[in-house]
mmCIF file of C-alpha atoms in Angstrom:
data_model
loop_
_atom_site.group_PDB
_atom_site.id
_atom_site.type_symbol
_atom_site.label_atom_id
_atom_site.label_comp_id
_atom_site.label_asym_id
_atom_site.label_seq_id
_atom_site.Cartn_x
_atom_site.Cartn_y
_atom_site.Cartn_z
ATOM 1 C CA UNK A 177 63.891 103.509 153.335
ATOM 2 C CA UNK A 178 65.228 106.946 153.177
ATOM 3 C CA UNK A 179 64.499 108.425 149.323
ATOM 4 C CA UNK A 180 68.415 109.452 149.146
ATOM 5 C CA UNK A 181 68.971 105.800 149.872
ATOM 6 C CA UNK A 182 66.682 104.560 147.351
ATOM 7 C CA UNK A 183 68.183 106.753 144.460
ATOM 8 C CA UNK A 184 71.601 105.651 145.514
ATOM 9 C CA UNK A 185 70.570 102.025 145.192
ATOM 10 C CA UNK A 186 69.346 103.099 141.939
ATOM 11 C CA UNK A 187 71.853 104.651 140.839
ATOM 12 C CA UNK A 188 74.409 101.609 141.523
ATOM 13 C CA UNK A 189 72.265 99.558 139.587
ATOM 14 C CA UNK A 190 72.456 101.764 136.407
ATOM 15 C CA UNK A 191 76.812 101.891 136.957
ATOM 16 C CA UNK A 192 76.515 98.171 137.390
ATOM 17 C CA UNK A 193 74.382 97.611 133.960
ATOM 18 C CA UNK A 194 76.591 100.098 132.068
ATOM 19 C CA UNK A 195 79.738 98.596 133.310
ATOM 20 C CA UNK A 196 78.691 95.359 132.261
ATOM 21 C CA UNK A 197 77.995 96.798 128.806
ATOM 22 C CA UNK A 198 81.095 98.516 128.371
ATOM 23 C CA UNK A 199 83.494 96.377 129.831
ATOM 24 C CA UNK A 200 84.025 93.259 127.216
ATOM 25 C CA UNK A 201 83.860 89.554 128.929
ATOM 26 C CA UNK A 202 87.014 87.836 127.380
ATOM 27 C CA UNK A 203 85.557 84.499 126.515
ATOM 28 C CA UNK A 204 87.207 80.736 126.671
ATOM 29 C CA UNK A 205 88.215 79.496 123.593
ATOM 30 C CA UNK A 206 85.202 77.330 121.463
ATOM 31 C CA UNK A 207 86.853 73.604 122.501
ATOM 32 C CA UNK A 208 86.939 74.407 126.126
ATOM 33 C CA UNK A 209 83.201 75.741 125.846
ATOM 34 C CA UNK A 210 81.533 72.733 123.902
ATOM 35 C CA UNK A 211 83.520 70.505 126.393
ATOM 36 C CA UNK A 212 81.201 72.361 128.681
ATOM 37 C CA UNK A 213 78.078 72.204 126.643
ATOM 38 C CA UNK A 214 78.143 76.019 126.141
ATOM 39 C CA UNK A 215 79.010 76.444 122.158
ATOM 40 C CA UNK A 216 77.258 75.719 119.222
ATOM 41 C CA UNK A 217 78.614 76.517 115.597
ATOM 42 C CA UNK A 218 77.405 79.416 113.050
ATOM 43 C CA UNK A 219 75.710 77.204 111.090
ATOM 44 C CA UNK A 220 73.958 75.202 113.692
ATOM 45 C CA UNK A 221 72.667 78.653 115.310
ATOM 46 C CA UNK A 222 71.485 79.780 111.761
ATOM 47 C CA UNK A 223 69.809 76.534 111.148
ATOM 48 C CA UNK A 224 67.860 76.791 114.638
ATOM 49 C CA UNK A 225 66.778 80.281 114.182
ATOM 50 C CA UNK A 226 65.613 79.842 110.638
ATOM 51 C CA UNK A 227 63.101 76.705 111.606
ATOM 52 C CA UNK A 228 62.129 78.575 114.170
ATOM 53 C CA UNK A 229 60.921 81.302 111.943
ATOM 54 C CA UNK A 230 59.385 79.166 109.612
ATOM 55 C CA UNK A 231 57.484 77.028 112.309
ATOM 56 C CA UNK A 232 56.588 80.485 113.818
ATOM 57 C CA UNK A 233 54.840 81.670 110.017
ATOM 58 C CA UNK A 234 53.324 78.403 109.593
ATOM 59 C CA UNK A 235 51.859 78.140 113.138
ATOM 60 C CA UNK A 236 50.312 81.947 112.662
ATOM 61 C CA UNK A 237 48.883 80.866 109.470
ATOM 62 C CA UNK A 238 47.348 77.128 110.274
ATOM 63 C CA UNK A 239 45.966 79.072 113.838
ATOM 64 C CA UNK A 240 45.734 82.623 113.618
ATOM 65 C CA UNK A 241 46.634 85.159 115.921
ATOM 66 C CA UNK A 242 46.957 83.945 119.552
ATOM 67 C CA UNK A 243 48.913 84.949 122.627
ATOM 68 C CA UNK A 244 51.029 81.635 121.842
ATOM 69 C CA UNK A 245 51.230 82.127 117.568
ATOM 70 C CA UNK A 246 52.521 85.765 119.120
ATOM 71 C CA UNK A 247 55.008 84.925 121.242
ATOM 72 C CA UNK A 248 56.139 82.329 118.904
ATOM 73 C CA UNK A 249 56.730 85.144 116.402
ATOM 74 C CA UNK A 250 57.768 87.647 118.747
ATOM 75 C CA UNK A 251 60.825 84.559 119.493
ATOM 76 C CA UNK A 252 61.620 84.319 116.257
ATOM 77 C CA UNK A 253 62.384 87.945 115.718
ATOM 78 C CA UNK A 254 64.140 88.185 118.397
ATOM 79 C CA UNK A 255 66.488 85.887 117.618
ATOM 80 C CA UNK A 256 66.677 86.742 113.797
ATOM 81 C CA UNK A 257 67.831 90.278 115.194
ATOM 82 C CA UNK A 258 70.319 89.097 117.267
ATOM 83 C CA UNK A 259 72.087 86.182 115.150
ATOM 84 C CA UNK A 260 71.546 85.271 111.253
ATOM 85 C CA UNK A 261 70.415 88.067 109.721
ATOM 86 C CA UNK A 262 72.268 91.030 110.947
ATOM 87 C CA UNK A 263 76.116 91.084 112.391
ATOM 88 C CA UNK A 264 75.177 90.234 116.172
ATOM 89 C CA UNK A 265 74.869 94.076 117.741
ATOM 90 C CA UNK A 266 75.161 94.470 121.454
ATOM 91 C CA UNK A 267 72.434 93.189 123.399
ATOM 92 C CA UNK A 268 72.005 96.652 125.516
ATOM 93 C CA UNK A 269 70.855 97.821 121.894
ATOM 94 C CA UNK A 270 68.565 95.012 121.216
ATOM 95 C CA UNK A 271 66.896 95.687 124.769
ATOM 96 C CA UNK A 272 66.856 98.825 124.527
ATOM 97 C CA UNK A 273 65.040 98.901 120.739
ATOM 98 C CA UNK A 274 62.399 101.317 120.333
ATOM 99 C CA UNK A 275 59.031 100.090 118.695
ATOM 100 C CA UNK A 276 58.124 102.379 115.744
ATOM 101 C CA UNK A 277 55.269 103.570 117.663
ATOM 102 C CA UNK A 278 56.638 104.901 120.141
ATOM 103 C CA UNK A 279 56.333 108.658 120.275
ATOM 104 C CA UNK A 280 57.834 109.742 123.771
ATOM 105 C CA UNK A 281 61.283 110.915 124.558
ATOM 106 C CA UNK A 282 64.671 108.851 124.063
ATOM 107 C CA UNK A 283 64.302 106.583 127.098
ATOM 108 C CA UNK A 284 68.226 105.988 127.399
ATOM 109 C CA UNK A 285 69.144 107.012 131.348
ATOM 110 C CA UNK A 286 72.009 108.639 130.589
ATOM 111 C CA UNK A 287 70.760 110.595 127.024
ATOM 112 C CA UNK A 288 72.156 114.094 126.761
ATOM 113 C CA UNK A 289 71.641 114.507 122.871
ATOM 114 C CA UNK A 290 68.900 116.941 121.958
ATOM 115 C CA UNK A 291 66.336 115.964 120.129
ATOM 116 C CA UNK A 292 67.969 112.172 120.414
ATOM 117 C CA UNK A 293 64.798 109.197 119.719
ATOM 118 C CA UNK A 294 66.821 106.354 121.280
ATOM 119 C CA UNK A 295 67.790 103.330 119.408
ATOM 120 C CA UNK A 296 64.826 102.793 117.561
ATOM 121 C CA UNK A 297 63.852 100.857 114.647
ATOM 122 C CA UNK A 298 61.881 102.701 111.900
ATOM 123 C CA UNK A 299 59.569 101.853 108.826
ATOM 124 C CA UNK A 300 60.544 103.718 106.280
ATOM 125 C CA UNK A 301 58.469 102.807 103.492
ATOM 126 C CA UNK A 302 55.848 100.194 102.926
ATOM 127 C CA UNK A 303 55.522 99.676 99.656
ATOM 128 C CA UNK A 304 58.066 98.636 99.025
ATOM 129 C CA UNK A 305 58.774 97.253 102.753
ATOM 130 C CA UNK A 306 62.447 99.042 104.195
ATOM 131 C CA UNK A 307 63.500 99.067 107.575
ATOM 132 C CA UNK A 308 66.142 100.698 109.550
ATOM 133 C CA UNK A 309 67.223 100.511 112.869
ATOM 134 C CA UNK A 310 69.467 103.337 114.442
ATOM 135 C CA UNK A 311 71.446 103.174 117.243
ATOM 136 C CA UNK A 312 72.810 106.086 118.578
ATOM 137 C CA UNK A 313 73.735 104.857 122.395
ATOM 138 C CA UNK A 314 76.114 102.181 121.227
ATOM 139 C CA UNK A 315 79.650 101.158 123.074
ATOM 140 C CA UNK A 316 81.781 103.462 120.676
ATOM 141 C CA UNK A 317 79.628 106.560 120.658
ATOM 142 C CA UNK A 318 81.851 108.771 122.232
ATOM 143 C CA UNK A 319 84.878 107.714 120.516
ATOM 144 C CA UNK A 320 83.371 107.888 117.392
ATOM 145 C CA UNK A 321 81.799 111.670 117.829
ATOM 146 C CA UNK A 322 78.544 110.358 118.698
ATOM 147 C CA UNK A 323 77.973 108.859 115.292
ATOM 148 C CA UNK A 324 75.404 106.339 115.292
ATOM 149 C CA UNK A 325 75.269 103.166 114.229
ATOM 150 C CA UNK A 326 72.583 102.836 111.489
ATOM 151 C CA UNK A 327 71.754 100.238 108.297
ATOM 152 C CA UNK A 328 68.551 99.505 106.548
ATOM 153 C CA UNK A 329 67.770 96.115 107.111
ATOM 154 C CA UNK A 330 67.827 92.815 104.442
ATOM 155 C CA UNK A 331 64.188 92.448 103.170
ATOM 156 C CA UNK A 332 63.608 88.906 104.942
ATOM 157 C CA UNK A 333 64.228 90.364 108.561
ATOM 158 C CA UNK A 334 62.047 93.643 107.827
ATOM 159 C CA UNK A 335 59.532 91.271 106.564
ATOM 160 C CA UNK A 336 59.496 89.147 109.979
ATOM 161 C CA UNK A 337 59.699 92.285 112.062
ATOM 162 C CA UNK A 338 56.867 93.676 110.259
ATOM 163 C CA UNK A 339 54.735 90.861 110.393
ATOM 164 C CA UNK A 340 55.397 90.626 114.183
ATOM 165 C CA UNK A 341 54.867 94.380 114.710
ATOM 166 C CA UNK A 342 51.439 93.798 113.380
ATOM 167 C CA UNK A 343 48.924 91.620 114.923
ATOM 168 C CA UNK A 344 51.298 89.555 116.722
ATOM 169 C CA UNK A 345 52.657 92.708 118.866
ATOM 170 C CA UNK A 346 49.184 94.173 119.131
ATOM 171 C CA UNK A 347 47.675 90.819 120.491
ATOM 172 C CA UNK A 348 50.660 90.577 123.131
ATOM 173 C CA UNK A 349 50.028 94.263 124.039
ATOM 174 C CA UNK A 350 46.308 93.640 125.215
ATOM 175 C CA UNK A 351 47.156 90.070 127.194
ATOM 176 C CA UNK A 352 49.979 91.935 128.990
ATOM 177 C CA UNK A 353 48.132 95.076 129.819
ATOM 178 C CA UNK A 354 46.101 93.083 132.049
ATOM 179 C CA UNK A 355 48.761 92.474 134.410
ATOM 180 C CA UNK A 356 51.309 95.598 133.448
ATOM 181 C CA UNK A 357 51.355 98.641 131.431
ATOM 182 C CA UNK A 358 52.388 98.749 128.037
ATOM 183 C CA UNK A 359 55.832 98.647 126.429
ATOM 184 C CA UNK A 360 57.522 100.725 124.076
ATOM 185 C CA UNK A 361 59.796 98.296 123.141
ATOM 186 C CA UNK A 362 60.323 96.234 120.058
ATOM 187 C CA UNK A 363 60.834 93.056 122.745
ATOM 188 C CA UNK A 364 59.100 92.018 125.811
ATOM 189 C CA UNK A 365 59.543 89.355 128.058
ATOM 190 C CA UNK A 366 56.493 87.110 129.525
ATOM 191 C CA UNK A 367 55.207 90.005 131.780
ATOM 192 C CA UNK A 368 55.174 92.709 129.011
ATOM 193 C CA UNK A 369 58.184 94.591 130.055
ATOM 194 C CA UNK A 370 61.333 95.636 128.593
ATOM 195 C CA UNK A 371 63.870 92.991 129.127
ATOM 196 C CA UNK A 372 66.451 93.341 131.776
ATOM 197 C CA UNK A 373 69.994 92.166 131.250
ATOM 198 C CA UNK A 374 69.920 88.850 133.475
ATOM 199 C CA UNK A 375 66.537 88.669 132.173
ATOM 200 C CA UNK A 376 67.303 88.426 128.360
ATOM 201 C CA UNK A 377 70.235 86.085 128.958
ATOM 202 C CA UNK A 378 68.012 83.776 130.747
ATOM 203 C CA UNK A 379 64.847 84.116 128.161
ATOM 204 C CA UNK A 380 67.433 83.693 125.529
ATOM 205 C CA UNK A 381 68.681 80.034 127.018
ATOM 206 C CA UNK A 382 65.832 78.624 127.821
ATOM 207 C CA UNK A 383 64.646 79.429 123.642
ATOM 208 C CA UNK A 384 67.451 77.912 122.797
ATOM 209 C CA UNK A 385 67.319 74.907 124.423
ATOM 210 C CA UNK A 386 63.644 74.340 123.508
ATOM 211 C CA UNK A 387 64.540 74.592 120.276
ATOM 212 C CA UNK A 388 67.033 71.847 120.399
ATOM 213 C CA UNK A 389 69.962 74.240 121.013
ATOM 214 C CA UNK A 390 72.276 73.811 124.105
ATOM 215 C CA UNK A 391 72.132 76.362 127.020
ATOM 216 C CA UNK A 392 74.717 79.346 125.543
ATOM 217 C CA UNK A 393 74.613 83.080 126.699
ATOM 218 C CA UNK A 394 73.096 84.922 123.994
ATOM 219 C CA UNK A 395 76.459 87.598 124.209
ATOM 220 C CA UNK A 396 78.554 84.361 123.399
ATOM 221 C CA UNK A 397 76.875 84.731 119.443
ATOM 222 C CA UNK A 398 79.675 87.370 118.862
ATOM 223 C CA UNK A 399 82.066 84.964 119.640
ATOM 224 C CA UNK A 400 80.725 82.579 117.465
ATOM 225 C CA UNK A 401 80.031 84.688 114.673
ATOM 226 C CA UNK A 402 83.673 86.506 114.556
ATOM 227 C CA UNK A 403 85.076 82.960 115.061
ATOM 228 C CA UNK A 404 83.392 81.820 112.027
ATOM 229 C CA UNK A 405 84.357 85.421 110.273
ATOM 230 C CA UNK A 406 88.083 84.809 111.122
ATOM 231 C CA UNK A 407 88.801 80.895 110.601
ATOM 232 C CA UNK A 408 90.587 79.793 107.599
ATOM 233 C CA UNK A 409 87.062 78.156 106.094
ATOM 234 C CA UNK A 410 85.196 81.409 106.259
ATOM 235 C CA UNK A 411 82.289 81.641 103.935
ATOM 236 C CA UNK A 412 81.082 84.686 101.585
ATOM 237 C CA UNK A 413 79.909 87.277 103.703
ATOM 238 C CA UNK A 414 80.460 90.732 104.924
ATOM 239 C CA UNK A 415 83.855 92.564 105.123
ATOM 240 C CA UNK A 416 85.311 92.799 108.558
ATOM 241 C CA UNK A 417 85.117 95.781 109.077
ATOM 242 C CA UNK A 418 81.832 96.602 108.022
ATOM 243 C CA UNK A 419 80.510 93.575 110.535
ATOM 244 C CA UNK A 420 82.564 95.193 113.353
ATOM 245 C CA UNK A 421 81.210 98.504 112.738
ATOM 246 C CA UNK A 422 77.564 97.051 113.199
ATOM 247 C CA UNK A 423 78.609 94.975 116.055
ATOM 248 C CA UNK A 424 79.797 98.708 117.408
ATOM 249 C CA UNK A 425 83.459 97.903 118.174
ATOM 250 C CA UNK A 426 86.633 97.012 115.754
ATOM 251 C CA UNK A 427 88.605 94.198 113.849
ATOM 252 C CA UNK A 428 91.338 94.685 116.640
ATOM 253 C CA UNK A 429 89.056 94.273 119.448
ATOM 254 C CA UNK A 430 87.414 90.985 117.835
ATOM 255 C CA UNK A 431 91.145 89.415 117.912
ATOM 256 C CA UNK A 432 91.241 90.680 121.398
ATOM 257 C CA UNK A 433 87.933 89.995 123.083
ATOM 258 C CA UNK A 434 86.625 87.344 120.741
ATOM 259 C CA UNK A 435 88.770 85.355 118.447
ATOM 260 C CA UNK A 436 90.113 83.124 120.714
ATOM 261 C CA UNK A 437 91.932 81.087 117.837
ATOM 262 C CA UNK A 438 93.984 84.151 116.399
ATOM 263 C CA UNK A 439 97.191 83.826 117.926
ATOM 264 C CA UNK A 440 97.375 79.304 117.010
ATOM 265 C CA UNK A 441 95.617 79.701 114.013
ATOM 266 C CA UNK A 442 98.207 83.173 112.963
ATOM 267 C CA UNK A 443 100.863 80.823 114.322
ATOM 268 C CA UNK A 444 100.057 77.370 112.610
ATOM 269 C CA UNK A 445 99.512 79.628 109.183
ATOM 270 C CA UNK A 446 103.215 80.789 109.307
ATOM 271 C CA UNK A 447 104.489 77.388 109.798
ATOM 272 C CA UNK A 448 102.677 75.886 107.278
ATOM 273 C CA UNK A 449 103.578 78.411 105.158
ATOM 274 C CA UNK A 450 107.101 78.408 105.661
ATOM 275 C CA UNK A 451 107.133 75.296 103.021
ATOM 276 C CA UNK A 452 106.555 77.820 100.090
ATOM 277 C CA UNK A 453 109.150 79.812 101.640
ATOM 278 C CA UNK A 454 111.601 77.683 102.145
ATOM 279 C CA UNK A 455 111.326 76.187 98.111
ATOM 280 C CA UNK A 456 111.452 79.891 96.997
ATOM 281 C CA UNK A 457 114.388 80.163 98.940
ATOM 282 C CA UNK A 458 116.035 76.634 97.044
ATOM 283 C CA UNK A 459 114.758 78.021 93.614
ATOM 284 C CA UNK A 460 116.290 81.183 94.338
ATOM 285 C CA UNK A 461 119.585 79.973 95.194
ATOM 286 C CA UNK A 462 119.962 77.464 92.257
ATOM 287 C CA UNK A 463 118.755 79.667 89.316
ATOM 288 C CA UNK A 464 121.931 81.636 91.154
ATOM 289 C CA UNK A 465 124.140 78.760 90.850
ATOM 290 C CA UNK A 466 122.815 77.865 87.562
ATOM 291 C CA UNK A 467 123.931 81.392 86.114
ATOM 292 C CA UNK A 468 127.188 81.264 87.967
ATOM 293 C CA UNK A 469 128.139 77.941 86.287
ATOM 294 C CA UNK A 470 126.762 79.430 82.383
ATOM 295 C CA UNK A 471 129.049 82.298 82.865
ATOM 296 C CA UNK A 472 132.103 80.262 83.726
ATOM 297 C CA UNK A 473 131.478 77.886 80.594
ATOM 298 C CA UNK A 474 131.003 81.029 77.904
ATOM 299 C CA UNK A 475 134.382 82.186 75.775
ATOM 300 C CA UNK A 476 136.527 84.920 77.618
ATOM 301 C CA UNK A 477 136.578 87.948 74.915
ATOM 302 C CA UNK A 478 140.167 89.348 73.659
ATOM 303 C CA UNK A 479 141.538 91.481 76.100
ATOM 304 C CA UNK A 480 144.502 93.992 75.654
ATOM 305 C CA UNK A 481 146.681 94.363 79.014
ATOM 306 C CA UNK A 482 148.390 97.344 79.327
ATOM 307 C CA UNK A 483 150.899 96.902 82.197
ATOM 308 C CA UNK A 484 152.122 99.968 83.993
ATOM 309 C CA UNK A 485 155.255 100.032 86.001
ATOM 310 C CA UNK A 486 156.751 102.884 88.087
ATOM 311 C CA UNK A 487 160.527 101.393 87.561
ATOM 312 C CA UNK A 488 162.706 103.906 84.669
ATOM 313 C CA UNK A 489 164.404 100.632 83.087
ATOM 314 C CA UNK A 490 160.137 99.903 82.024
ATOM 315 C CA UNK A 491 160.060 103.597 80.902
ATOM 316 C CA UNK A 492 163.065 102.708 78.999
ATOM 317 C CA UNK A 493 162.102 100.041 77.568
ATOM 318 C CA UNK A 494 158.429 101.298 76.921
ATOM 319 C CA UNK A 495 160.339 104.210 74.676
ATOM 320 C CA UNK A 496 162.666 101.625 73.079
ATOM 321 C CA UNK A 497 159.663 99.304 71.515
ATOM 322 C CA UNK A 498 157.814 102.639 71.112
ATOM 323 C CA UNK A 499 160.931 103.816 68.647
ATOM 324 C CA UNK A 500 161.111 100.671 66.894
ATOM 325 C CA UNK A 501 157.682 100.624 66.038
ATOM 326 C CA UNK A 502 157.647 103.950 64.935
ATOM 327 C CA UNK A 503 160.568 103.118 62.992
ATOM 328 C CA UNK A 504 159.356 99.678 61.274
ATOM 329 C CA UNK A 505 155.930 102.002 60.210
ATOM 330 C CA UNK A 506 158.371 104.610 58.589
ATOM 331 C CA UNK A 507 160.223 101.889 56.591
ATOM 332 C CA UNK A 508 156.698 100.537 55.607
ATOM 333 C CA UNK A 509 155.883 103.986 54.394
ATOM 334 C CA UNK A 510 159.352 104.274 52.526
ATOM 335 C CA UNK A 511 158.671 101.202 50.700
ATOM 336 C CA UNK A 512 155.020 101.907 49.393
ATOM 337 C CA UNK A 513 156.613 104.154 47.033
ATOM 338 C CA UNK A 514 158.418 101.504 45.140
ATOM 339 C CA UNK A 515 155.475 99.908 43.752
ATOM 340 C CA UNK A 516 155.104 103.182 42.170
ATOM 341 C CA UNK A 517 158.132 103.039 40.374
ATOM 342 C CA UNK A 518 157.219 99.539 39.733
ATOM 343 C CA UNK A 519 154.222 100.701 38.141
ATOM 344 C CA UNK A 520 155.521 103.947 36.355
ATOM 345 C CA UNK A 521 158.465 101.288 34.693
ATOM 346 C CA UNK A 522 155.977 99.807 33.540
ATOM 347 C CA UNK A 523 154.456 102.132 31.420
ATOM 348 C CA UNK A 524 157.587 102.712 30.502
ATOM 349 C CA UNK A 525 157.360 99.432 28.972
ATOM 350 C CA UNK A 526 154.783 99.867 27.152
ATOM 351 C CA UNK A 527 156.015 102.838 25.433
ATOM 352 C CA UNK A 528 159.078 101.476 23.920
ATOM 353 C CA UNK A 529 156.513 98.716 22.767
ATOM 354 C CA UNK A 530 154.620 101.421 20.920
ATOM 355 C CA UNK A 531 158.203 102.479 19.789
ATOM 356 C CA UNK A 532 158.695 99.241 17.851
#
């Protein structure tokens, strides 16, 4: 095959794994897809994943280090990266995680950032144990000014990963390097390489199932985990936006691409809401009525009505009562005086009685 060929090939196959990245899968909605044996709820996927863990520790302790103990842990990790612990990331990211050893050049195809180490997962400190994983090739890179997406990560998940990065890793490293070369990623699937897209999905089902799960597509935990995020019976957990942020997208898209229950559940909220309205409403208009039906019983105050009229017979009239009245007060005045006199005779009086 002609090399120019070969590249092109290649080439198609990188546009076809980035388009599948990029481009969100609008998924059915959770009823249709455990009618089809394809769903499983938060807390059944936590529950899984936890006892798998646990098993996983206990198995490494009772018999040591072995290519099965490893892979056992190796399982568990993977899956405690991508549902439980952590707001389910993209899986390009988790395949594409960098081990901590790893000491070569970003291995993204289509890095152009200089000095860029890929999405890699770091130990920080050991004592005491943090982790970080940063993820600069994510979905919203470019829109985001090539900001990665980075968090430390909660003690119980850098204590698996650690534990698994150990011994575990190492052993798996020297069984695969008889039949490949080694990988510089955090996961590997049974031959030691990175894992393909088709090839996670399938290594991810097949877990599952063994573990007493059904047989769901590993990108269908970001359905589950927003649906859980955005029913009505959420539990504590993180803010939406700070999950959608690690999952490398936003709250809009989740309602879009993932929340298949927004628009019924928005829908059957108003409606059964509209009760509360509707009694506010009722109270509302009777404390109206109520007030309406006070005022109308209360004593009407003394009013004085002027009335005005244009016609000259009121004028006439208005003058007429206004000279009477001025009249009556000038006879009230004339008379005041009289009880003067009244008094002054008086005295009067009382002289003459001195007189005598």
């Amino acid at each position: 095959m002609h090399p120019s060929l070969v590249e092109g090939l290649q080439w198609l196959q990188t546009l076809n794994e980035q388009l599948a990245d990029q481009i969100p899968r609008r998924h059915k909605d959770p009823a249709s897809l455990l009618a089809a044996g394809k769903w499983m709820s938060a807390p059944e996927l936590v529950h899984i994943i936890d006892t798998a863990w646990k098993h996983a520790e206990l198995d490494l302790q009772q018999q040591g280090v072995t290519v099965q103990t490893s892979r056992q842990l190796h399982d568990a990790a993977l899956a405690s990266v991508t549902f439980s612990h952590l707001p389910p990331i993209r899986l390009s990211c988790i395949r594409g995680l960098v081990a901590p050893s790893y000491q070569g050049p970003c291995l993204h195809p289509d890095c152009k950032l200089p000095g860029c180490e890929g999405n890699r997962l770091y130990i920080i400190t050991t004592s005491p144990l943090l982790m970080r994983i940063q993820l600069p090739h994510h979905k919203n890179a470019c829109k985001w000014g090539q900001a990665s997406i980075e968090f430390d990560l909660p003690a119980q998940l850098a204590e698996l990963l650690y534990t698994y990065l150990g011994e575990a890793r190492r052993a798996l490293l020297a069984y695969h390097l008889l039949i490949g070369q080694s990988c510089p990623y955090v996961f590997m699937d049974m031959h030691g390489r990175g894992f393909a897209d088709a090839a996670l999905t399938l290594y991810w089902q097949k877990w599952l199932v063994l573990q007493g799960g059904v047989s769901m597509n590993p990108s269908m935990c970001r359905q589950v985990f927003v649906d859980e995020r955005a029913s009505n019976s959420a539990a504590a957990g993180p803010s939406n936006q700070g999950a959608a942020m690690v999952m490398g997208h936003s709250e809009q898209q989740w309602h879009r691409w993932y929340d298949m229950q927004f628009h019924p559940r928005l829908a059957q909220n108003a409606v059964n809401s509209m009760q509360l309205w509707r009694t506010a409403m009722l109270q509302i208009r009777s404390d109206a009525l109520a007030a309406a039906a006070q005022l109308s019983l209360s004593p009407a105050p003394h009013c004085r009505h002027v009335i005005v009229s244009d016609s000259e017979s009121d004028c006439e009239e208005f003058q007429s009562c206004k000279s009477d009245s001025m009249e009556d007060s000038e006879t009230e005045q004339d008379v005041q005086p009289d009880d003067d006199i009244e008094l002054d005779l008086q005295c009067d009086d009382d002289i003459e009685l001195d007189l005598q």
